[in-house]
Amino acid sequence: TIRMHLHSSRNIILILITTYVMLKLYGHYGSQPFRSVAWLLKMKKEPFECISINPMKGENRTAEYRAQFPLGLIPAIEDDPGDGETIALSEASAIMIYLCDKNKWNDMYPSSNNNPSDIRQRALINEYISHHNESTRLMTRKVVFPGLSGLFAAEGNLSPGMTHSLSSSPADLMKLKSTIRDTAKRFQHKFLVNSRGSSDFIVGDTPTIADLLAYPDLAQIPQILGIDYVEWPELEELRQWLDRMAKLPYHDDVHRTATKLGKLYQSKL
C-alpha cells in the first residue's frame, strides 16, 4: 500500500493507493487436490497465477520448494489475506477454507457465526473434509497412483526412487475393481444416502467445497482408468452425483488434463 500526501494552501488531500497482488497457485492439473482448488477459484472467477510444480518429477521435494512450503505438498498458494503480509499455505482443504473465509464465499463454506443453520452446514462439511484422506482419497493412493506411476515410468518422467506397477492381468483387475466398488459404496452410503436422508450434494442441495474435494478422486476412475461405475447398479446415487458435478461451470476446463491422461493410460494397456 502506497500513501501519497498532496498539500495545498487550503487543505491536505490523502490519496490511498492499494497495490493488487495476484494469488499464486502452485501445482499441476494432474493432481486431484490441485484440480479441486483450481475449480473453486475458476467458479468464483478469482484471478490466479498458475505455477507448474510436477510431483511426478519430484519438483515438490526440492530444497527450494520446501523452504517455501515446508510440507512439500501440492497444491499450495501464496496470497495476501489483507494485511499486506504474504501467507504460504498448502493442503487443498486448508486452502479452500482459507479462500472461502477470506472472500466470504459462504455458499461454498458458511462463515463462522452464531447462525445455527450455518454452524450445522459448516460442521457437516468439516466432517467430510476430516474423513477425506481415509475414504475417497483411497481411490488415488490404491487405484490410480500405481497405474499412473507405471505410465510416467514408461514415458521416462518418473522421479528417482518412485515405484510403479502397470498391470492388466485378470487377477489384478479384479482386485482393482473390488477396491473401486468398496470405496465408492462407502462414500455413497456415508455422504450421499444415509440416516440424515439424501440430497443432491454432500451437504444439502447445492455444491460446497466438500463436493469439489471429493469429485476428482472419484471421477478419475472413468476419466483415467476407463472403468464406468455403471458396472455396479447399487451405485446409482453416486452416478447421479457425478453427473450433477460434471454440469458445474468450468468442469471440462479443470479436468482436461485428467482426460488426456486417461487416453494415454488406456492406450498403454
PDB file of C-alpha atoms in Angstrom, residues 1-4 15-21 80 82-84:
ATOM      1  CA  THR A   1       0.000   0.000   0.000  1.00  0.00           C
ATOM      2  CA  ILE A   2       1.378   3.395  -1.030  1.00  0.00           C
ATOM      3  CA  ARG A   3       0.323   6.602   0.717  1.00  0.00           C
ATOM      4  CA  MET A   4       0.668   9.918  -1.101  1.00  0.00           C
ATOM      5  CA  ILE A  15      -4.619   9.522  -1.578  1.00  0.00           C
ATOM      6  CA  LEU A  16      -4.504   5.844  -0.682  1.00  0.00           C
ATOM      7  CA  ILE A  17      -3.334   3.550  -3.470  1.00  0.00           C
ATOM      8  CA  THR A  18      -3.670  -0.165  -2.794  1.00  0.00           C
ATOM      9  CA  THR A  19      -1.426  -2.429  -4.825  1.00  0.00           C
ATOM     10  CA  TYR A  20      -3.071  -5.648  -6.002  1.00  0.00           C
ATOM     11  CA  VAL A  21      -1.126  -8.889  -5.586  1.00  0.00           C
ATOM     12  CA  ASP A  80      -2.172 -11.667   0.843  1.00  0.00           C
ATOM     13  CA  GLY A  82      -5.499  -8.427   3.515  1.00  0.00           C
ATOM     14  CA  ASP A  83      -2.827  -7.218   5.894  1.00  0.00           C
ATOM     15  CA  GLY A  84      -0.055  -6.780   3.331  1.00  0.00           C
TER      16      GLY A  84
END
